[in-house]
């Protein structure tokens, strides 16, 4: 959709133009702080290395400020942040419609208040959501690490004794795993569940969360303290501590299961991973939610966006419709509330954006995720049918201009328009091929297409800090696009579309290496898909199609058995 279009999605372009004007002005006369920072930079970094890092070109090396010596690091970061920041005259809502509050230290987490400079949203959070977030912040502070309440709750786990009375401070503790996109979806799901059940959210401290995200809650930490009394990494499918096993083994059953007054265990492990079994899935039933209410600690392992199934639990209906009158904005609002990339990552994002993308009239993000086993990728990849799919989707849907067969075939001499393609992929081959095609031939309408790809990591390496930082930076860069093409099934793409508030064109997964027909389709909403959603009707006690129960939870476009939230009023 072009600038000024009915959806208003192109409304980012004027902001980008203003940023660009300012950047150009800044280049002519760099501010004093930035000049000083550059001087420090040149003194401290070997010039050859610097040249390599700052080389202009379609796929530049990444510069993470963390790579520089610590002394330079601080000055350069501050200087460049200032230089990259649009002037105060540019109006933007730094608190994202009230999702955020003032009072955090800006220097230690620039992205928190700068995000809105690069993202415009038409979705306004409800006053009730804002009120609940403030209440949640107070609860996080009252019950969080270091407080008397936390110590006493941790002590309950140590003692192993059953609980007879309800406490003020109850906890959801999320064991983090999987790739970056999955992590963002699982944290958001756990946070919504915490909001709905008046619990505080704590997350696994050992999975680089502190390296990639700033703390979201004021005056407290969301990282579980290192002296947490359980070896939770061992919890898995079938662990005796799991709710599913307790039900299956009749540890919780009969009267005790039904009775709210009965004693509760100090903690329950909820195995909500993709491989979960029938009894684990009963978590999504009303009766089971009632039972779990009095358990002080719920320890969740999931790799999924389980929000759509929360919308199907009757006791949460009213609260959810007050929190999200526009139903398909759950990830959009909660993701922008929770996730603030740390300075190293944010620096890379805005530097790349300003250098390569800001000048364009339109940015088209193309997220390319190829699901093949490593051996097949090594033997047979890259795959021409995926390249064909990308080009067909982007040209058929008029996101990119068609390429003229010969120079003569071009109908327009040239129109001064530039489209920047931001491609993200583990492989560089696809964007190299797209770039080659657009640089060798003219486009039918004379538009210039430039193709950029920030990194190509070849393989997923989820335990590598730098790798995760690049992945997160790319999710944020994709979220700065005007239009987005994503690969079906991929949570990496879901996270980008949700942060942006863009309904993407989803490229369907190919079978037997054949280009699918149709190649892609417009998503129904900006929400992620819950891949392994249960299909059990808790009341009728039989399997049913849960994509047909309420009009705002439907099957996903890319995963036919999955569930996603759509906004009824927008269909
Ligand atoms: P999903 O597997 O596609 O659902 O997405 P996840 O983000 O959960 O996991 C994939 C992981 O592979 C990412 O977190 C990255 O570590 C890596 N990865 C996949 N695609 C890309 C990409 O385009 N760029 C980068 N930098 N990493 C990627």
Coordinates of C-alpha atoms and ligand atoms in Angstrom, one line a residue:
X1 CA 0.0 0.0 0.0
X2 CA 1.4 3.4 -1.0
X3 CA 1.8 6.5 1.1
X4 CA -1.4 8.2 1.9
X5 CA -3.3 5.0 1.2
X6 CA -6.6 4.0 2.8
X7 CA -4.9 1.9 5.5
X8 CA -2.5 4.7 6.3
X9 CA 0.3 2.2 6.6
X10 CA 2.5 4.4 4.4
X11 CA 2.2 7.2 6.9
X12 CA 5.7 6.3 8.0
X13 CA 7.2 7.8 4.9
X14 CA 7.0 11.5 5.8
X15 CA 8.7 10.7 9.1
X16 CA 11.4 8.9 7.2
X17 CA 11.9 11.8 4.9
X18 CA 12.2 14.2 7.8
X19 CA 14.8 11.9 9.4
X20 CA 16.6 11.8 6.2
X21 CA 16.7 15.6 5.8
X22 CA 18.0 15.8 9.3
X23 CA 20.6 13.1 8.7
X24 CA 21.9 14.9 5.6
X25 CA 22.1 18.1 7.6
X26 CA 23.9 16.3 10.3
X27 CA 26.4 14.9 7.9
X28 CA 27.4 18.3 6.7
X29 CA 28.0 19.6 10.2
X30 CA 28.3 16.9 12.7
X31 CA 27.5 17.9 16.3
X32 CA 30.4 18.5 18.7
X33 CA 29.7 15.4 20.7
X34 CA 29.7 13.2 17.7
X35 CA 32.9 14.7 16.4
X36 CA 34.6 14.0 19.7
X37 CA 33.2 10.5 19.7
X38 CA 34.5 9.8 16.2
X39 CA 38.0 11.0 17.3
X40 CA 38.0 8.6 20.2
X41 CA 36.8 5.9 17.8
X42 CA 39.6 6.5 15.4
X43 CA 42.2 6.5 18.2
X44 CA 41.0 3.3 19.7
X45 CA 40.0 1.1 16.8
X46 CA 42.5 -0.1 14.2
X47 CA 41.7 1.9 11.0
X48 CA 41.5 -1.2 8.8
X49 CA 39.0 -2.8 11.1
X50 CA 37.0 0.4 11.2
X51 CA 37.0 0.6 7.4
X52 CA 35.8 -2.9 7.1
X53 CA 33.0 -2.2 9.6
X54 CA 31.8 1.0 8.1
X55 CA 32.1 0.1 4.5
X56 CA 29.2 1.3 2.5
X57 CA 27.5 -1.4 0.4
X58 CA 24.4 -3.5 0.2
X59 CA 25.3 -6.0 3.0
X60 CA 27.6 -4.2 5.5
X61 CA 29.3 -5.9 8.4
X62 CA 27.4 -5.4 11.6
X63 CA 28.8 -2.9 14.1
X64 CA 27.9 -3.8 17.6
X65 CA 29.1 -1.2 20.0
X66 CA 30.0 -4.1 22.3
X67 CA 32.9 -4.9 19.9
X68 CA 34.7 -1.7 20.7
X69 CA 36.9 -1.0 23.7
X70 CA 34.8 0.0 26.8
X71 CA 36.0 3.6 26.9
X72 CA 35.1 4.2 23.3
X73 CA 31.9 2.3 23.7
X74 CA 30.2 4.7 26.0
X75 CA 31.2 7.9 24.1
X76 CA 30.5 6.5 20.7
X77 CA 27.2 5.1 21.7
X78 CA 26.1 8.4 23.3
X79 CA 27.4 10.4 20.4
X80 CA 25.9 8.3 17.7
X81 CA 22.6 8.0 19.5
X82 CA 22.4 11.7 19.6
X83 CA 23.3 12.1 16.0
X84 CA 20.8 9.5 15.0
X85 CA 18.0 10.9 17.0
X86 CA 15.5 12.9 15.1
X87 CA 15.2 16.4 16.5
X88 CA 12.7 17.4 19.2
X89 CA 10.5 19.0 16.6
X90 CA 9.4 15.7 15.2
X91 CA 6.3 14.8 17.0
X92 CA 5.9 11.3 18.3
X93 CA 4.2 9.6 21.2
X94 CA 7.1 8.3 23.2
X95 CA 4.9 6.6 25.7
X96 CA 3.0 4.6 23.0
X97 CA -0.5 5.8 24.0
X98 CA 0.2 5.3 27.7
X99 CA 1.6 1.8 27.5
X100 CA 4.8 3.2 28.9
X101 CA 5.5 5.5 31.8
X102 CA 8.1 8.2 32.3
X103 CA 10.8 7.7 34.9
X104 CA 13.1 5.0 33.5
X105 CA 16.8 6.0 32.9
X106 CA 16.9 6.9 29.1
X107 CA 20.6 6.5 28.6
X108 CA 20.7 2.9 29.8
X109 CA 17.9 1.8 27.5
X110 CA 17.5 4.2 24.5
X111 CA 15.0 2.0 22.7
X112 CA 12.3 2.4 25.3
X113 CA 11.4 5.9 24.5
X114 CA 12.8 6.0 21.0
X115 CA 10.8 3.1 19.5
X116 CA 7.9 5.4 18.6
X117 CA 10.2 7.6 16.5
X118 CA 10.5 4.7 14.1
X119 CA 7.1 3.1 14.4
X120 CA 3.7 4.7 14.0
X121 CA 0.7 2.8 15.2
X122 CA -3.0 3.3 14.5
X123 CA -3.9 1.0 17.3
X124 CA -4.7 2.7 20.6
X125 CA -4.5 0.8 23.9
X126 CA -7.7 0.8 26.0
X127 CA -7.7 2.9 29.2
X128 CA -8.4 -0.3 31.0
X129 CA -5.3 -2.0 29.7
X130 CA -3.3 1.0 30.8
X131 CA -4.8 0.9 34.2
X132 CA -4.1 -2.8 34.5
X133 CA -0.5 -2.4 33.4
X134 CA 0.0 0.2 36.2
X135 CA -1.5 -2.2 38.7
X136 CA 0.7 -5.0 37.4
X137 CA 3.8 -2.8 37.8
X138 CA 2.9 -2.2 41.4
X139 CA 2.4 -5.9 42.0
X140 CA 5.7 -6.7 40.3
X141 CA 7.4 -4.3 42.7
X142 CA 5.6 -5.5 45.8
X143 CA 6.3 -9.2 45.1
X144 CA 9.5 -9.1 43.0
X145 CA 13.0 -10.4 43.8
X146 CA 14.5 -9.0 47.0
X147 CA 11.2 -8.4 48.7
X148 CA 9.9 -10.1 51.9
X149 CA 7.0 -11.6 49.9
X150 CA 9.4 -13.1 47.4
X151 CA 11.6 -14.6 50.1
X152 CA 8.6 -16.1 51.8
X153 CA 7.2 -17.5 48.5
X154 CA 10.6 -19.1 47.7
X155 CA 10.7 -20.5 51.2
X156 CA 7.3 -22.2 50.6
X157 CA 8.9 -24.1 47.7
X158 CA 11.9 -25.1 49.8
X159 CA 9.6 -26.4 52.6
X160 CA 7.5 -28.3 50.0
X161 CA 4.4 -27.9 52.2
X162 CA 0.9 -27.7 50.9
X163 CA -0.9 -24.3 50.9
X164 CA -4.2 -23.8 52.6
X165 CA -4.8 -20.1 52.3
X166 CA -4.4 -17.7 49.4
X167 CA -1.5 -15.2 49.4
X168 CA -1.2 -11.7 48.0
X169 CA 1.8 -12.6 45.9
X170 CA 1.5 -15.5 43.4
X171 CA 3.9 -16.1 40.5
X172 CA 4.3 -17.2 36.9
X173 CA 7.8 -18.3 36.2
X174 CA 8.6 -18.8 32.6
X175 CA 11.4 -21.2 31.5
X176 CA 12.8 -19.6 28.4
X177 CA 13.9 -21.6 25.3
X178 CA 13.8 -21.8 21.5
X179 CA 14.6 -19.0 18.9
X180 CA 14.1 -15.3 19.4
X181 CA 10.7 -15.1 17.8
X182 CA 9.4 -18.0 19.9
X183 CA 10.8 -16.4 23.0
X184 CA 9.0 -13.1 22.4
X185 CA 5.7 -15.0 21.8
X186 CA 6.1 -17.2 24.9
X187 CA 7.0 -14.2 27.2
X188 CA 4.0 -12.3 25.9
X189 CA 1.7 -15.2 26.5
X190 CA 3.0 -15.8 30.0
X191 CA 2.6 -12.0 30.7
X192 CA -1.0 -12.0 29.6
X193 CA -1.7 -15.0 31.7
X194 CA 0.0 -13.3 34.7
X195 CA -2.3 -10.2 34.1
X196 CA -5.4 -12.4 34.0
X197 CA -4.5 -14.3 37.1
X198 CA -3.1 -11.4 39.2
X199 CA 0.3 -13.1 39.3
X200 CA 3.7 -11.5 38.8
X201 CA 5.9 -12.6 35.9
X202 CA 9.4 -13.8 36.4
X203 CA 11.6 -15.1 33.6
X204 CA 14.6 -17.4 33.3
X205 CA 17.8 -15.4 33.9
X206 CA 20.1 -17.8 32.1
X207 CA 18.9 -17.4 28.5
X208 CA 20.5 -14.1 27.6
X209 CA 17.3 -12.2 28.3
X210 CA 19.2 -9.6 30.2
X211 CA 21.6 -9.1 27.3
X212 CA 19.0 -8.5 24.7
X213 CA 16.1 -6.8 26.5
X214 CA 16.0 -4.0 29.1
X215 CA 13.9 -4.5 32.3
X216 CA 10.3 -3.8 31.5
X217 CA 9.0 -3.1 35.0
X218 CA 10.0 0.0 37.0
X219 CA 11.9 -0.5 40.3
X220 CA 12.2 -4.2 40.1
X221 CA 13.6 -7.1 38.0
X222 CA 11.8 -9.7 36.0
X223 CA 14.8 -12.1 36.1
X224 CA 14.3 -15.0 38.5
X225 CA 17.0 -14.7 41.3
X226 CA 19.9 -17.0 40.9
X227 CA 19.1 -18.7 44.3
X228 CA 15.7 -19.8 43.1
X229 CA 15.3 -23.2 44.9
X230 CA 14.3 -25.5 42.0
X231 CA 16.4 -27.1 39.3
X232 CA 13.8 -26.2 36.8
X233 CA 15.8 -27.0 33.7
X234 CA 15.1 -30.6 34.3
X235 CA 11.3 -30.2 34.1
X236 CA 10.0 -31.7 31.0
X237 CA 7.1 -33.7 29.5
X238 CA 6.1 -36.3 32.0
X239 CA 8.0 -34.8 35.0
X240 CA 6.1 -35.9 38.2
X241 CA 5.8 -32.1 39.1
X242 CA 3.9 -31.4 35.9
X243 CA 0.2 -30.7 36.0
X244 CA -0.4 -33.3 33.3
X245 CA 1.4 -36.0 35.2
X246 CA -0.4 -35.1 38.4
X247 CA -3.7 -35.5 36.7
X248 CA -2.7 -38.6 34.9
X249 CA -1.3 -40.3 38.0
X250 CA -4.3 -39.2 40.1
X251 CA -2.1 -37.1 42.4
X252 CA -4.8 -34.4 41.8
X253 CA -8.1 -36.0 41.3
X254 CA -11.7 -36.5 42.4
X255 CA -12.8 -34.2 45.2
X256 CA -9.4 -32.6 45.7
X257 CA -9.3 -31.7 42.0
X258 CA -12.8 -30.1 42.1
X259 CA -12.6 -28.5 45.5
X260 CA -11.2 -25.0 45.6
X261 CA -10.9 -25.2 49.4
X262 CA -8.5 -28.1 49.3
X263 CA -4.8 -27.8 50.0
X264 CA -2.7 -26.9 47.0
X265 CA 0.9 -27.8 46.2
X266 CA 3.4 -24.9 46.6
X267 CA 4.2 -25.1 42.9
X268 CA 3.0 -26.8 39.7
X269 CA 5.0 -27.2 36.5
X270 CA 3.0 -26.6 33.4
X271 CA 4.4 -28.3 30.3
X272 CA 2.9 -26.3 27.5
X273 CA 5.5 -27.1 24.8
X274 CA 4.6 -28.3 21.3
X275 CA 5.1 -31.9 22.3
X276 CA 2.5 -31.7 25.2
X277 CA 0.0 -34.5 25.9
X278 CA -3.7 -34.7 26.6
X279 CA -3.5 -34.0 30.3
X280 CA -1.1 -31.1 30.0
X281 CA -3.6 -29.5 27.6
X282 CA -6.3 -29.5 30.2
X283 CA -4.5 -26.3 31.4
X284 CA -6.9 -24.6 28.9
X285 CA -10.0 -25.8 30.7
X286 CA -12.1 -23.7 33.1
X287 CA -12.1 -26.2 36.0
X288 CA -8.3 -26.6 35.8
X289 CA -7.9 -22.8 35.8
X290 CA -10.0 -22.7 38.9
X291 CA -7.8 -25.3 40.6
X292 CA -4.6 -23.5 39.6
X293 CA -5.8 -20.3 41.1
X294 CA -4.6 -21.1 44.6
X295 CA -1.2 -22.5 43.6
X296 CA 1.5 -19.9 44.5
X297 CA 4.0 -20.8 41.8
X298 CA 3.2 -21.8 38.3
X299 CA 6.3 -22.7 36.4
X300 CA 5.6 -22.7 32.6
X301 CA 7.7 -24.1 29.8
X302 CA 6.3 -23.2 26.4
X303 CA 7.6 -22.3 23.0
X304 CA 4.3 -21.0 21.7
X305 CA 1.8 -18.1 21.6
X306 CA -1.0 -19.6 23.6
X307 CA -3.0 -16.4 23.8
X308 CA -5.8 -17.5 21.4
X309 CA -6.7 -20.4 23.8
X310 CA -6.9 -18.0 26.7
X311 CA -9.7 -16.3 24.7
X312 CA -11.6 -19.5 24.8
X313 CA -11.7 -19.9 28.6
X314 CA -15.1 -18.5 29.8
X315 CA -13.9 -16.9 33.1
X316 CA -11.4 -14.7 31.1
X317 CA -13.9 -13.5 28.5
X318 CA -15.0 -10.3 30.2
X319 CA -11.5 -9.2 31.3
X320 CA -10.0 -9.9 27.9
X321 CA -12.7 -7.8 26.1
X322 CA -12.1 -4.9 28.5
X323 CA -8.3 -5.2 28.1
X324 CA -8.5 -5.6 24.3
X325 CA -11.6 -4.1 22.7
X326 CA -9.7 -4.5 19.5
X327 CA -9.0 -8.1 19.9
X328 CA -6.2 -8.6 17.5
X329 CA -3.9 -6.2 19.3
X330 CA -2.7 -8.4 22.1
X331 CA 0.9 -8.9 20.9
X332 CA 1.0 -5.4 19.4
X333 CA 0.4 -3.7 22.7
X334 CA 2.0 -6.2 25.1
X335 CA 5.0 -6.7 22.9
X336 CA 5.7 -3.0 22.6
X337 CA 5.2 -2.7 26.4
X338 CA 7.5 -5.5 27.3
X339 CA 10.3 -5.6 24.8
X340 CA 13.0 -2.9 24.7
X341 CA 16.2 -4.0 22.9
X342 CA 19.4 -3.2 24.9
X343 CA 21.5 -0.3 23.6
X344 CA 24.0 -2.4 21.6
X345 CA 21.1 -3.8 19.6
X346 CA 19.2 -0.6 19.3
X347 CA 22.3 1.2 18.1
X348 CA 22.7 -1.3 15.3
X349 CA 19.1 -1.1 14.3
X350 CA 18.9 2.7 14.0
X351 CA 22.3 2.9 12.4
X352 CA 21.3 0.5 9.7
X353 CA 17.9 2.0 9.2
X354 CA 19.4 5.5 8.9
X355 CA 22.2 4.4 6.6
X356 CA 20.3 2.2 4.2
X357 CA 16.6 2.5 4.5
X358 CA 15.5 5.9 5.6
X359 CA 16.0 7.5 2.1
X360 CA 13.7 5.2 0.3
X361 CA 10.1 6.1 -0.6
X362 CA 9.0 2.7 0.6
X363 CA 10.5 -0.1 2.6
X364 CA 9.5 -3.6 1.8
X365 CA 10.5 -6.1 4.4
X366 CA 10.9 -9.7 3.2
X367 CA 11.5 -12.3 5.8
X368 CA 12.8 -15.5 4.3
X369 CA 12.8 -18.6 6.5
X370 CA 13.6 -21.9 4.9
X371 CA 12.5 -25.0 6.9
X372 CA 14.8 -27.8 5.9
X373 CA 17.0 -30.1 7.8
X374 CA 20.6 -29.0 8.0
X375 CA 21.8 -31.9 5.8
X376 CA 19.3 -31.1 3.1
X377 CA 20.2 -27.4 3.3
X378 CA 23.8 -28.3 2.9
X379 CA 23.3 -30.7 0.0
X380 CA 20.5 -29.0 -1.9
X381 CA 20.1 -25.4 -0.8
X382 CA 19.6 -22.7 -1.7
X383 CA 16.3 -23.3 -3.4
X384 CA 15.3 -21.6 -6.7
X385 CA 11.6 -22.4 -6.0
X386 CA 11.7 -20.2 -2.9
X387 CA 13.3 -17.4 -4.9
X388 CA 10.5 -17.7 -7.5
X389 CA 7.9 -17.6 -4.7
X390 CA 9.4 -14.4 -3.2
X391 CA 9.5 -12.7 -6.6
X392 CA 6.0 -13.8 -7.6
X393 CA 4.5 -12.8 -4.3
X394 CA 6.1 -9.4 -4.2
X395 CA 5.4 -8.6 -7.9
X396 CA 1.8 -10.1 -8.1
X397 CA 0.8 -8.2 -5.0
X398 CA 2.4 -5.0 -6.4
X399 CA 4.8 -4.7 -3.5
X400 CA 7.7 -4.5 -5.8
X401 CA 7.6 -3.4 -9.5
X402 CA 7.9 -5.9 -12.3
X403 CA 11.2 -6.2 -14.1
X404 CA 11.1 -5.2 -17.8
X405 CA 12.2 -7.9 -20.2
X406 CA 14.5 -5.5 -22.0
X407 CA 15.4 -1.9 -21.5
X408 CA 13.1 -1.0 -24.3
X409 CA 10.1 -2.6 -22.6
X410 CA 10.3 -0.1 -19.8
X411 CA 7.3 2.2 -20.2
X412 CA 8.5 4.9 -17.9
X413 CA 11.9 6.6 -18.3
X414 CA 12.5 6.8 -14.6
X415 CA 10.4 8.2 -11.8
X416 CA 12.9 9.0 -9.0
X417 CA 11.1 6.6 -6.8
X418 CA 13.2 4.2 -4.7
X419 CA 12.0 1.1 -3.0
X420 CA 14.3 -0.4 -0.4
X421 CA 14.0 -4.1 0.2
X422 CA 15.1 -5.2 3.6
X423 CA 15.6 -9.0 3.3
X424 CA 16.3 -11.1 6.4
X425 CA 17.4 -14.7 6.0
X426 CA 20.0 -17.1 7.3
X427 CA 21.2 -17.3 3.6
X428 CA 22.4 -14.5 1.5
X429 CA 21.6 -16.2 -1.8
X430 CA 18.0 -15.1 -2.1
X431 CA 18.7 -11.4 -1.6
X432 CA 21.8 -11.5 -3.8
X433 CA 19.6 -13.0 -6.6
X434 CA 16.9 -10.4 -6.1
X435 CA 19.5 -7.6 -6.1
X436 CA 21.1 -9.0 -9.3
X437 CA 17.8 -9.0 -11.1
X438 CA 16.9 -5.5 -10.2
X439 CA 20.3 -4.1 -10.9
X440 CA 20.6 -5.8 -14.3
X441 CA 17.2 -4.8 -15.6
X442 CA 15.0 -1.8 -15.4
X443 CA 11.6 -1.9 -13.8
X444 CA 8.5 -1.4 -15.9
X445 CA 7.5 1.8 -14.0
X446 CA 11.1 3.1 -13.7
X447 CA 11.3 2.7 -9.9
X448 CA 14.7 1.9 -8.5
X449 CA 14.8 -1.1 -6.2
X450 CA 17.7 -1.5 -3.8
X451 CA 18.1 -4.7 -1.8
X452 CA 19.8 -4.9 1.6
X453 CA 20.4 -7.8 4.0
X454 CA 22.0 -7.1 7.4
X455 CA 23.4 -10.5 8.1
X456 CA 23.4 -14.1 6.9
X457 CA 24.2 -16.5 9.8
X458 CA 23.8 -19.7 7.7
X459 CA 22.4 -21.7 10.6
X460 CA 20.4 -21.1 13.7
X461 CA 22.6 -20.9 16.8
X462 CA 20.2 -20.1 19.7
X463 CA 22.8 -20.2 22.4
X464 CA 25.1 -17.7 20.8
X465 CA 24.8 -14.2 22.3
X466 CA 25.9 -12.3 19.2
X467 CA 23.7 -14.4 16.9
X468 CA 20.7 -13.7 19.1
X469 CA 21.5 -10.0 19.1
X470 CA 21.5 -9.9 15.3
X471 CA 18.3 -11.8 15.1
X472 CA 16.6 -9.4 17.5
X473 CA 18.0 -6.4 15.6
X474 CA 16.6 -7.8 12.4
X475 CA 13.2 -8.4 13.9
X476 CA 13.1 -4.7 14.8
X477 CA 14.4 -3.6 11.4
X478 CA 11.6 -5.7 9.7
X479 CA 9.1 -4.0 12.0
X480 CA 10.2 -0.6 10.5
X481 CA 9.0 -1.6 7.0
X482 CA 6.0 -0.1 5.3
X483 CA 5.0 -3.5 3.9
X484 CA 5.9 -6.9 5.0
X485 CA 6.2 -10.3 3.4
X486 CA 6.8 -13.1 5.8
X487 CA 7.4 -16.8 5.7
X488 CA 4.5 -18.9 6.9
X489 CA 5.1 -20.9 10.2
X490 CA 7.8 -18.5 11.3
X491 CA 7.5 -16.8 14.7
X492 CA 10.4 -14.5 13.7
X493 CA 8.0 -13.0 11.2
X494 CA 5.1 -12.9 13.6
X495 CA 7.1 -10.9 16.1
X496 CA 8.1 -8.3 13.4
X497 CA 4.5 -8.0 12.1
X498 CA 3.1 -7.7 15.7
X499 CA 5.6 -5.0 16.7
X500 CA 4.9 -3.1 13.5
X501 CA 1.1 -3.5 13.5
X502 CA 1.3 -4.6 9.9
X503 CA -0.8 -7.3 8.3
X504 CA 1.8 -9.1 6.2
X505 CA 1.6 -11.2 3.0
X506 CA 2.4 -14.7 4.2
X507 CA 4.3 -16.9 1.8
X508 CA 2.8 -20.4 2.1
X509 CA 5.1 -23.3 2.8
X510 CA 6.0 -25.3 -0.2
X511 CA 5.6 -29.1 -0.4
X512 CA 8.1 -31.2 -2.4
X513 CA 10.1 -28.2 -3.4
X514 CA 7.3 -26.9 -5.7
X515 CA 6.2 -23.3 -5.7
X516 CA 2.8 -23.3 -3.9
X517 CA -0.3 -22.0 -5.5
X518 CA -1.2 -19.3 -4.5
X519 CA 2.3 -18.3 -3.6
X520 CA 1.2 -16.0 -0.7
X521 CA -1.9 -14.4 0.8
X522 CA -2.7 -11.4 3.0
X523 CA -2.9 -12.3 6.7
X524 CA -6.3 -11.9 8.5
X525 CA -4.8 -9.9 11.4
X526 CA -1.5 -8.7 12.9
X527 CA -1.6 -11.5 15.6
X528 CA 0.7 -14.4 15.7
X529 CA -0.6 -18.0 15.3
X530 CA -0.7 -20.5 18.1
X531 CA 0.8 -23.5 16.3
X532 CA -0.1 -26.4 18.6
X533 CA -3.5 -25.3 19.9
X534 CA -5.6 -27.9 21.6
X535 CA -8.9 -29.0 20.0
X536 CA -10.6 -30.3 23.1
X537 CA -14.0 -29.0 24.2
X538 CA -13.7 -29.1 28.0
X539 CA -17.4 -28.9 28.6
X540 CA -18.5 -31.5 26.1
X541 CA -15.4 -33.6 27.0
X542 CA -14.6 -34.4 23.3
X543 CA -12.5 -33.1 20.5
X544 CA -14.0 -30.3 18.5
X545 CA -13.1 -27.6 16.0
X546 CA -12.1 -24.7 18.2
X547 CA -11.6 -22.5 15.2
X548 CA -15.4 -22.3 14.9
X549 CA -16.5 -21.6 18.5
X550 CA -16.2 -17.8 18.5
X551 CA -15.9 -15.4 15.6
X552 CA -12.6 -13.8 16.8
X553 CA -10.6 -17.1 17.1
X554 CA -10.0 -18.7 13.7
X555 CA -7.6 -21.1 12.1
X556 CA -4.4 -19.6 10.9
X557 CA -3.6 -18.9 7.2
X558 CA -0.3 -20.7 7.4
X559 CA -0.9 -23.5 9.9
X560 CA -4.3 -25.0 9.2
X561 CA -4.6 -26.6 12.7
X562 CA -3.4 -23.5 14.6
X563 CA -5.5 -20.7 16.1
X564 CA -5.2 -17.0 15.8
X565 CA -7.1 -14.0 17.0
X566 CA -8.8 -11.8 14.4
X567 CA -10.7 -8.6 14.9
X568 CA -14.3 -9.4 14.2
X569 CA -15.1 -5.8 13.3
X570 CA -12.2 -5.7 10.7
X571 CA -13.3 -8.8 8.7
Ligands
LIG1 P1 11.1 -19.5 13.8 O1 12.0 -20.7 14.0 O2 11.2 -19.1 12.3 O3 9.8 -19.6 14.3 O4 11.8 -18.2 14.5 P2 12.6 -18.1 15.8 O5 13.1 -16.7 15.9 O6 11.9 -18.7 17.0 O7 13.9 -19.1 15.6 C1 14.7 -19.0 14.5 C2 16.1 -18.5 14.9 O8 17.0 -18.7 13.8 C3 16.2 -17.0 15.2 O9 15.9 -16.6 16.5 C4 17.6 -16.7 14.8 O10 18.5 -17.2 15.8 C5 17.7 -17.6 13.5 N1 17.2 -16.9 12.3 C6 16.2 -17.4 11.5 N2 16.0 -16.5 10.5 C7 16.9 -15.5 10.7 C8 17.2 -14.3 10.0 O11 16.5 -13.9 9.0 N3 18.1 -13.5 10.5 C9 18.9 -13.8 11.6 N4 19.8 -13.0 12.1 N5 18.6 -15.0 12.3 C10 17.7 -15.8 11.9

